[in-house]
Amino acid sequence: MSNSYNLMIMFEVEQKFKLSDLDIVRLTDGAEFLGEKKFTDVYYDTEKFTLTSQDIWLRSRGENFELKLPMYKVGEGELTNQYQEIESEEKIREIFAIPIIKSFIEDIEALGYFPCCTCTTTRKKYKKGKFVIDLDLVEAQDFNYAIGEIELMVEEKSQMADAIAEIVEFAKEHEIKIEYVRGKVLEYLKRKKPEHFQALVDAGVIKKENM
Ligand code: V4E
């Protein structure tokens, strides 16, 4: 007898928001609290910012390595900040053609990758209707940052633009200001590693108006 599995690939659409205390009260009112977790991310890049200047983000979260690859090219509209997430070391080795010599971390360090940002996040997760809300408090050395994210899962890539519009509508219903928000790593680089941040501006990963 053979087993057949109906695997459905879902796409996560997410938008970041800067939230005031009052925004948080409105957003979490009537929402289901899903839990809190704390994790440390270490982001890796080369001396020449080879990955991040292509909007590619390699990190370890706890024990696991993860890769975020941009789904759309810089400048391709409002979907620019959506990423494909790869969560297996084997797949990451395949993408970057990293042969297995030692452990994953030793092998990437030998190729010139080193930590460019290390931060610890305390994340509270809520569900409100079909939306998932993440409230993050981020800490690094001499660095604190609060940021919120509203997420929606869709079954087809073609539904992503509508999902963003739904997220923005949901945010507006909660009187949240719709504005450009730097993610935690970009904010960290801006404040702590201006040379790296400038390289991302020069590469077009960060638009000049969002510096
Ligand atoms: C994709 C990305 C970075 C990596 C960190 O991604 P982020 O979504 O901020 O982290 P997190 O902890 O919420 O990940 P999750 O738990 O959801 O997997 S750092 C910069 N980027 C790209 C990027 C960009 N180019 N522009 C803006 C406005 N934000 C992010």
PDB file of C-alpha atoms and ligand atoms in Angstrom:
ATOM      1  CA  MET A   1       0.000   0.000   0.000  1.00  0.00           C
ATOM      2  CA  SER A   2       1.392   3.401  -0.846  1.00  0.00           C
ATOM      3  CA  ASN A   3       0.766   6.592   1.051  1.00  0.00           C
ATOM      4  CA  SER A   4      -0.088   9.707  -0.858  1.00  0.00           C
ATOM      5  CA  TYR A   5       0.307  13.110   0.706  1.00  0.00           C
ATOM      6  CA  ASN A   6      -1.471  16.187  -0.466  1.00  0.00           C
ATOM      7  CA  LEU A   7       1.208  18.798   0.051  1.00  0.00           C
ATOM      8  CA  MET A   8       0.092  22.405  -0.240  1.00  0.00           C
ATOM      9  CA  ILE A   9       2.724  25.121  -0.535  1.00  0.00           C
ATOM     10  CA  MET A  10       1.580  28.364   1.062  1.00  0.00           C
ATOM     11  CA  PHE A  11       3.073  31.818   0.582  1.00  0.00           C
ATOM     12  CA  GLU A  12       3.476  34.117   3.561  1.00  0.00           C
ATOM     13  CA  VAL A  13       2.793  37.774   2.815  1.00  0.00           C
ATOM     14  CA  GLU A  14       3.971  40.189   5.488  1.00  0.00           C
ATOM     15  CA  GLN A  15       4.138  43.910   6.092  1.00  0.00           C
ATOM     16  CA  LYS A  16       6.010  45.701   8.838  1.00  0.00           C
ATOM     17  CA  PHE A  17       4.529  48.552  10.859  1.00  0.00           C
ATOM     18  CA  LYS A  18       5.803  50.944  13.487  1.00  0.00           C
ATOM     19  CA  LEU A  19       3.274  50.649  16.314  1.00  0.00           C
ATOM     20  CA  SER A  20       2.460  53.033  19.149  1.00  0.00           C
ATOM     21  CA  ASP A  21       1.200  51.632  22.473  1.00  0.00           C
ATOM     22  CA  LEU A  22      -2.314  52.667  21.428  1.00  0.00           C
ATOM     23  CA  ASP A  23      -1.953  50.884  18.058  1.00  0.00           C
ATOM     24  CA  ILE A  24      -0.988  47.729  19.959  1.00  0.00           C
ATOM     25  CA  VAL A  25      -4.051  48.028  22.218  1.00  0.00           C
ATOM     26  CA  ARG A  26      -6.348  48.375  19.174  1.00  0.00           C
ATOM     27  CA  LEU A  27      -4.654  45.568  17.257  1.00  0.00           C
ATOM     28  CA  THR A  28      -4.658  43.037  20.083  1.00  0.00           C
ATOM     29  CA  ASP A  29      -8.185  43.886  21.275  1.00  0.00           C
ATOM     30  CA  GLY A  30     -10.235  40.726  20.621  1.00  0.00           C
ATOM     31  CA  ALA A  31      -7.211  38.905  19.169  1.00  0.00           C
ATOM     32  CA  GLU A  32      -6.178  35.412  20.243  1.00  0.00           C
ATOM     33  CA  PHE A  33      -2.760  35.336  21.982  1.00  0.00           C
ATOM     34  CA  LEU A  34      -0.754  32.486  20.404  1.00  0.00           C
ATOM     35  CA  GLY A  35       2.330  32.729  22.617  1.00  0.00           C
ATOM     36  CA  GLU A  36       5.702  34.344  23.197  1.00  0.00           C
ATOM     37  CA  LYS A  37       9.153  33.191  22.162  1.00  0.00           C
ATOM     38  CA  LYS A  38      12.679  34.520  22.303  1.00  0.00           C
ATOM     39  CA  PHE A  39      15.304  33.772  19.668  1.00  0.00           C
ATOM     40  CA  THR A  40      18.713  35.007  18.592  1.00  0.00           C
ATOM     41  CA  ASP A  41      19.506  35.610  14.933  1.00  0.00           C
ATOM     42  CA  VAL A  42      23.003  35.909  13.522  1.00  0.00           C
ATOM     43  CA  TYR A  43      23.138  37.354   9.999  1.00  0.00           C
ATOM     44  CA  TYR A  44      26.128  36.515   7.788  1.00  0.00           C
ATOM     45  CA  ASP A  45      27.718  38.319   4.886  1.00  0.00           C
ATOM     46  CA  THR A  46      31.132  38.854   3.299  1.00  0.00           C
ATOM     47  CA  GLU A  47      33.450  41.834   3.724  1.00  0.00           C
ATOM     48  CA  LYS A  48      32.107  43.176   0.398  1.00  0.00           C
ATOM     49  CA  PHE A  49      28.447  42.683   1.434  1.00  0.00           C
ATOM     50  CA  THR A  50      28.026  40.176  -1.400  1.00  0.00           C
ATOM     51  CA  LEU A  51      24.718  38.751  -0.164  1.00  0.00           C
ATOM     52  CA  THR A  52      22.873  41.664   1.393  1.00  0.00           C
ATOM     53  CA  SER A  53      23.669  43.984  -1.538  1.00  0.00           C
ATOM     54  CA  GLN A  54      21.590  41.516  -3.598  1.00  0.00           C
ATOM     55  CA  ASP A  55      18.863  41.590  -0.889  1.00  0.00           C
ATOM     56  CA  ILE A  56      19.827  38.013   0.111  1.00  0.00           C
ATOM     57  CA  TRP A  57      19.742  37.298   3.850  1.00  0.00           C
ATOM     58  CA  LEU A  58      21.553  34.338   5.421  1.00  0.00           C
ATOM     59  CA  ARG A  59      21.043  33.805   9.115  1.00  0.00           C
ATOM     60  CA  SER A  60      21.181  31.289  11.908  1.00  0.00           C
ATOM     61  CA  ARG A  61      18.186  31.306  14.207  1.00  0.00           C
ATOM     62  CA  GLY A  62      19.141  29.218  17.213  1.00  0.00           C
ATOM     63  CA  GLU A  63      20.525  25.967  15.797  1.00  0.00           C
ATOM     64  CA  ASN A  64      19.131  26.376  12.281  1.00  0.00           C
ATOM     65  CA  PHE A  65      20.398  28.185   9.221  1.00  0.00           C
ATOM     66  CA  GLU A  66      17.842  29.965   7.043  1.00  0.00           C
ATOM     67  CA  LEU A  67      18.045  31.891   3.801  1.00  0.00           C
ATOM     68  CA  LYS A  68      15.707  34.603   2.535  1.00  0.00           C
ATOM     69  CA  LEU A  69      15.773  35.146  -1.221  1.00  0.00           C
ATOM     70  CA  PRO A  70      13.938  38.101  -2.794  1.00  0.00           C
ATOM     71  CA  MET A  71      10.906  37.015  -4.830  1.00  0.00           C
ATOM     72  CA  TYR A  72      10.868  40.187  -6.874  1.00  0.00           C
ATOM     73  CA  LYS A  73      13.612  42.477  -8.099  1.00  0.00           C
ATOM     74  CA  VAL A  74      14.326  45.788  -6.404  1.00  0.00           C
ATOM     75  CA  GLY A  75      12.009  48.439  -7.875  1.00  0.00           C
ATOM     76  CA  GLU A  76       9.297  46.000  -9.002  1.00  0.00           C
ATOM     77  CA  GLY A  77       6.559  47.655  -6.990  1.00  0.00           C
ATOM     78  CA  GLU A  78       5.025  46.940  -3.625  1.00  0.00           C
ATOM     79  CA  LEU A  79       5.935  43.242  -3.642  1.00  0.00           C
ATOM     80  CA  THR A  80       9.661  43.996  -3.458  1.00  0.00           C
ATOM     81  CA  ASN A  81       9.867  43.095   0.215  1.00  0.00           C
ATOM     82  CA  GLN A  82       8.551  39.535  -0.089  1.00  0.00           C
ATOM     83  CA  TYR A  83      11.014  36.666   0.257  1.00  0.00           C
ATOM     84  CA  GLN A  84      11.242  32.964  -0.390  1.00  0.00           C
ATOM     85  CA  GLU A  85      12.430  31.246   2.785  1.00  0.00           C
ATOM     86  CA  ILE A  86      14.801  28.289   2.597  1.00  0.00           C
ATOM     87  CA  GLU A  87      15.186  26.444   5.849  1.00  0.00           C
ATOM     88  CA  SER A  88      17.530  23.551   5.206  1.00  0.00           C
ATOM     89  CA  GLU A  89      21.333  23.626   5.279  1.00  0.00           C
ATOM     90  CA  GLU A  90      21.372  21.077   2.463  1.00  0.00           C
ATOM     91  CA  LYS A  91      19.333  23.354   0.187  1.00  0.00           C
ATOM     92  CA  ILE A  92      21.448  26.420   1.114  1.00  0.00           C
ATOM     93  CA  ARG A  93      24.630  24.470   0.256  1.00  0.00           C
ATOM     94  CA  GLU A  94      23.049  23.591  -3.086  1.00  0.00           C
ATOM     95  CA  ILE A  95      22.108  27.216  -3.886  1.00  0.00           C
ATOM     96  CA  PHE A  96      25.573  28.599  -3.074  1.00  0.00           C
ATOM     97  CA  ALA A  97      27.487  25.484  -4.217  1.00  0.00           C
ATOM     98  CA  ILE A  98      29.102  25.034  -0.775  1.00  0.00           C
ATOM     99  CA  PRO A  99      30.784  21.614  -0.602  1.00  0.00           C
ATOM    100  CA  ILE A 100      30.526  19.614   2.623  1.00  0.00           C
ATOM    101  CA  ILE A 101      33.964  19.748   4.244  1.00  0.00           C
ATOM    102  CA  LYS A 102      33.278  20.497   7.890  1.00  0.00           C
ATOM    103  CA  SER A 103      30.192  21.798   9.699  1.00  0.00           C
ATOM    104  CA  PHE A 104      27.972  24.285   7.853  1.00  0.00           C
ATOM    105  CA  ILE A 105      29.210  27.230   9.914  1.00  0.00           C
ATOM    106  CA  GLU A 106      32.884  26.285   9.452  1.00  0.00           C
ATOM    107  CA  ASP A 107      32.362  25.870   5.718  1.00  0.00           C
ATOM    108  CA  ILE A 108      30.700  29.280   5.245  1.00  0.00           C
ATOM    109  CA  GLU A 109      33.314  30.988   7.441  1.00  0.00           C
ATOM    110  CA  ALA A 110      36.044  29.430   5.279  1.00  0.00           C
ATOM    111  CA  LEU A 111      34.342  31.062   2.269  1.00  0.00           C
ATOM    112  CA  GLY A 112      34.522  34.509   3.899  1.00  0.00           C
ATOM    113  CA  TYR A 113      31.110  34.816   5.512  1.00  0.00           C
ATOM    114  CA  PHE A 114      31.069  36.284   9.000  1.00  0.00           C
ATOM    115  CA  PRO A 115      28.416  37.724  11.365  1.00  0.00           C
ATOM    116  CA  CYS A 116      27.315  41.250  10.418  1.00  0.00           C
ATOM    117  CA  CYS A 117      24.385  41.521  12.840  1.00  0.00           C
ATOM    118  CA  THR A 118      23.466  39.566  15.954  1.00  0.00           C
ATOM    119  CA  CYS A 119      20.167  40.357  17.635  1.00  0.00           C
ATOM    120  CA  THR A 120      17.756  38.782  20.070  1.00  0.00           C
ATOM    121  CA  THR A 121      14.026  39.116  19.517  1.00  0.00           C
ATOM    122  CA  THR A 122      11.195  38.602  21.994  1.00  0.00           C
ATOM    123  CA  ARG A 123       8.136  37.931  19.846  1.00  0.00           C
ATOM    124  CA  LYS A 124       4.497  37.954  20.940  1.00  0.00           C
ATOM    125  CA  LYS A 125       2.180  36.323  18.395  1.00  0.00           C
ATOM    126  CA  TYR A 126      -1.559  36.975  17.992  1.00  0.00           C
ATOM    127  CA  LYS A 127      -4.259  35.908  15.569  1.00  0.00           C
ATOM    128  CA  LYS A 128      -7.096  38.210  14.620  1.00  0.00           C
ATOM    129  CA  GLY A 129      -9.480  36.845  12.010  1.00  0.00           C
ATOM    130  CA  LYS A 130      -7.245  35.493   9.257  1.00  0.00           C
ATOM    131  CA  PHE A 131      -4.355  37.842  10.106  1.00  0.00           C
ATOM    132  CA  VAL A 132      -1.345  36.877  12.227  1.00  0.00           C
ATOM    133  CA  ILE A 133       0.243  39.724  14.188  1.00  0.00           C
ATOM    134  CA  ASP A 134       3.839  39.599  15.462  1.00  0.00           C
ATOM    135  CA  LEU A 135       4.988  42.131  18.026  1.00  0.00           C
ATOM    136  CA  ASP A 136       8.780  42.089  18.202  1.00  0.00           C
ATOM    137  CA  LEU A 137      11.120  43.648  20.749  1.00  0.00           C
ATOM    138  CA  VAL A 138      14.631  43.479  19.376  1.00  0.00           C
ATOM    139  CA  GLU A 139      17.827  43.798  21.397  1.00  0.00           C
ATOM    140  CA  ALA A 140      21.449  43.871  20.330  1.00  0.00           C
ATOM    141  CA  GLN A 141      24.498  45.525  21.842  1.00  0.00           C
ATOM    142  CA  ASP A 142      23.413  49.117  22.685  1.00  0.00           C
ATOM    143  CA  PHE A 143      20.410  48.685  20.438  1.00  0.00           C
ATOM    144  CA  ASN A 144      16.662  48.356  21.079  1.00  0.00           C
ATOM    145  CA  TYR A 145      13.881  48.398  18.513  1.00  0.00           C
ATOM    146  CA  ALA A 146      10.151  47.651  18.549  1.00  0.00           C
ATOM    147  CA  ILE A 147       8.433  46.604  15.352  1.00  0.00           C
ATOM    148  CA  GLY A 148       5.169  44.919  14.377  1.00  0.00           C
ATOM    149  CA  GLU A 149       4.335  42.665  11.471  1.00  0.00           C
ATOM    150  CA  ILE A 150       0.970  41.679  10.017  1.00  0.00           C
ATOM    151  CA  GLU A 151       0.948  38.464   8.008  1.00  0.00           C
ATOM    152  CA  LEU A 152      -1.415  36.605   5.748  1.00  0.00           C
ATOM    153  CA  MET A 153      -0.966  33.186   4.104  1.00  0.00           C
ATOM    154  CA  VAL A 154      -2.019  32.666   0.490  1.00  0.00           C
ATOM    155  CA  GLU A 155      -2.079  29.571  -1.711  1.00  0.00           C
ATOM    156  CA  GLU A 156      -0.944  31.176  -4.980  1.00  0.00           C
ATOM    157  CA  LYS A 157       1.816  33.634  -5.777  1.00  0.00           C
ATOM    158  CA  SER A 158      -0.731  35.534  -7.890  1.00  0.00           C
ATOM    159  CA  GLN A 159      -2.711  36.295  -4.701  1.00  0.00           C
ATOM    160  CA  MET A 160       0.187  38.122  -3.031  1.00  0.00           C
ATOM    161  CA  ALA A 161      -0.616  41.629  -4.291  1.00  0.00           C
ATOM    162  CA  ASP A 162      -4.242  41.321  -3.106  1.00  0.00           C
ATOM    163  CA  ALA A 163      -3.002  40.008   0.249  1.00  0.00           C
ATOM    164  CA  ILE A 164      -0.831  43.118   0.711  1.00  0.00           C
ATOM    165  CA  ALA A 165      -3.844  45.290  -0.063  1.00  0.00           C
ATOM    166  CA  GLU A 166      -5.873  43.330   2.531  1.00  0.00           C
ATOM    167  CA  ILE A 167      -3.125  43.778   5.133  1.00  0.00           C
ATOM    168  CA  VAL A 168      -2.983  47.525   4.449  1.00  0.00           C
ATOM    169  CA  GLU A 169      -6.790  47.728   4.721  1.00  0.00           C
ATOM    170  CA  PHE A 170      -6.697  45.792   8.021  1.00  0.00           C
ATOM    171  CA  ALA A 171      -3.998  48.171   9.313  1.00  0.00           C
ATOM    172  CA  LYS A 172      -6.040  51.230   8.276  1.00  0.00           C
ATOM    173  CA  GLU A 173      -9.124  49.834  10.063  1.00  0.00           C
ATOM    174  CA  HIS A 174      -6.961  49.806  13.206  1.00  0.00           C
ATOM    175  CA  GLU A 175      -5.821  53.397  12.582  1.00  0.00           C
ATOM    176  CA  ILE A 176      -2.222  52.334  12.002  1.00  0.00           C
ATOM    177  CA  LYS A 177      -0.095  54.781  10.067  1.00  0.00           C
ATOM    178  CA  ILE A 178       0.909  53.409   6.661  1.00  0.00           C
ATOM    179  CA  GLU A 179       4.539  54.370   6.161  1.00  0.00           C
ATOM    180  CA  TYR A 180       7.893  52.893   5.200  1.00  0.00           C
ATOM    181  CA  VAL A 181       9.423  50.974   8.096  1.00  0.00           C
ATOM    182  CA  ARG A 182      12.950  49.598   8.279  1.00  0.00           C
ATOM    183  CA  GLY A 183      13.142  45.987   9.437  1.00  0.00           C
ATOM    184  CA  LYS A 184      15.215  45.180  12.525  1.00  0.00           C
ATOM    185  CA  VAL A 185      18.397  44.360  10.607  1.00  0.00           C
ATOM    186  CA  LEU A 186      18.241  47.456   8.407  1.00  0.00           C
ATOM    187  CA  GLU A 187      17.653  49.607  11.476  1.00  0.00           C
ATOM    188  CA  TYR A 188      20.613  47.931  13.215  1.00  0.00           C
ATOM    189  CA  LEU A 189      22.878  48.494  10.191  1.00  0.00           C
ATOM    190  CA  LYS A 190      21.779  52.118   9.872  1.00  0.00           C
ATOM    191  CA  ARG A 191      22.581  52.863  13.507  1.00  0.00           C
ATOM    192  CA  LYS A 192      25.592  50.600  14.055  1.00  0.00           C
ATOM    193  CA  LYS A 193      27.164  49.792  10.677  1.00  0.00           C
ATOM    194  CA  PRO A 194      26.676  52.880   8.468  1.00  0.00           C
ATOM    195  CA  GLU A 195      29.199  51.677   5.879  1.00  0.00           C
ATOM    196  CA  HIS A 196      27.226  48.473   5.368  1.00  0.00           C
ATOM    197  CA  PHE A 197      23.927  50.432   5.303  1.00  0.00           C
ATOM    198  CA  GLN A 198      25.338  52.823   2.674  1.00  0.00           C
ATOM    199  CA  ALA A 199      26.409  49.846   0.520  1.00  0.00           C
ATOM    200  CA  LEU A 200      22.770  48.687   0.518  1.00  0.00           C
ATOM    201  CA  VAL A 201      21.611  52.170  -0.499  1.00  0.00           C
ATOM    202  CA  ASP A 202      24.225  52.222  -3.297  1.00  0.00           C
ATOM    203  CA  ALA A 203      23.063  48.762  -4.442  1.00  0.00           C
ATOM    204  CA  GLY A 204      19.430  49.943  -4.540  1.00  0.00           C
ATOM    205  CA  VAL A 205      18.285  47.481  -1.827  1.00  0.00           C
ATOM    206  CA  ILE A 206      17.286  50.540   0.204  1.00  0.00           C
ATOM    207  CA  LYS A 207      15.746  53.388  -1.727  1.00  0.00           C
ATOM    208  CA  LYS A 208      17.348  56.823  -1.177  1.00  0.00           C
ATOM    209  CA  GLU A 209      14.032  58.248   0.080  1.00  0.00           C
ATOM    210  CA  ASN A 210      13.979  55.541   2.767  1.00  0.00           C
ATOM    211  CA  MET A 211      17.439  56.218   4.171  1.00  0.00           C
TER     212      MET A 211
HETATM  213  C1  V4E B   1      14.573  40.274   4.465  1.00  0.00           C
HETATM  214  C2  V4E B   1      15.421  41.291   5.138  1.00  0.00           C
HETATM  215  C3  V4E B   1      16.105  41.037   6.271  1.00  0.00           C
HETATM  216  C4  V4E B   1      16.164  39.791   7.040  1.00  0.00           C
HETATM  217  C5  V4E B   1      15.331  39.933   8.244  1.00  0.00           C
HETATM  218  O1  V4E B   1      14.020  39.859   7.840  1.00  0.00           O
HETATM  219  P1  V4E B   1      12.867  40.337   8.824  1.00  0.00           P
HETATM  220  O2  V4E B   1      11.577  40.010   8.134  1.00  0.00           O
HETATM  221  O3  V4E B   1      13.084  41.735   9.243  1.00  0.00           O
HETATM  222  O4  V4E B   1      13.119  39.418  10.075  1.00  0.00           O
HETATM  223  P2  V4E B   1      12.132  38.609  10.985  1.00  0.00           P
HETATM  224  O5  V4E B   1      12.836  38.324  12.260  1.00  0.00           O
HETATM  225  O6  V4E B   1      10.812  39.315  11.113  1.00  0.00           O
HETATM  226  O7  V4E B   1      11.972  37.268  10.176  1.00  0.00           O
HETATM  227  P3  V4E B   1      10.814  36.174  10.266  1.00  0.00           P
HETATM  228  O8  V4E B   1      10.717  35.718  11.700  1.00  0.00           O
HETATM  229  O9  V4E B   1       9.538  36.840   9.771  1.00  0.00           O
HETATM  230  O10 V4E B   1      11.306  35.090   9.338  1.00  0.00           O
HETATM  231  S1  V4E B   1      16.933  42.432   6.730  1.00  0.00           S
HETATM  232  C6  V4E B   1      16.411  43.276   5.425  1.00  0.00           C
HETATM  233  N1  V4E B   1      15.618  42.560   4.663  1.00  0.00           N
HETATM  234  C7  V4E B   1      15.099  43.123   3.492  1.00  0.00           C
HETATM  235  C8  V4E B   1      14.269  44.319   3.736  1.00  0.00           C
HETATM  236  C9  V4E B   1      14.322  45.361   2.806  1.00  0.00           C
HETATM  237  N2  V4E B   1      15.093  45.281   1.733  1.00  0.00           N
HETATM  238  N3  V4E B   1      13.556  46.452   3.006  1.00  0.00           N
HETATM  239  C10 V4E B   1      12.756  46.524   4.108  1.00  0.00           C
HETATM  240  C11 V4E B   1      11.905  47.719   4.326  1.00  0.00           C
HETATM  241  N4  V4E B   1      12.709  45.536   5.009  1.00  0.00           N
HETATM  242  C12 V4E B   1      13.440  44.433   4.819  1.00  0.00           C
END
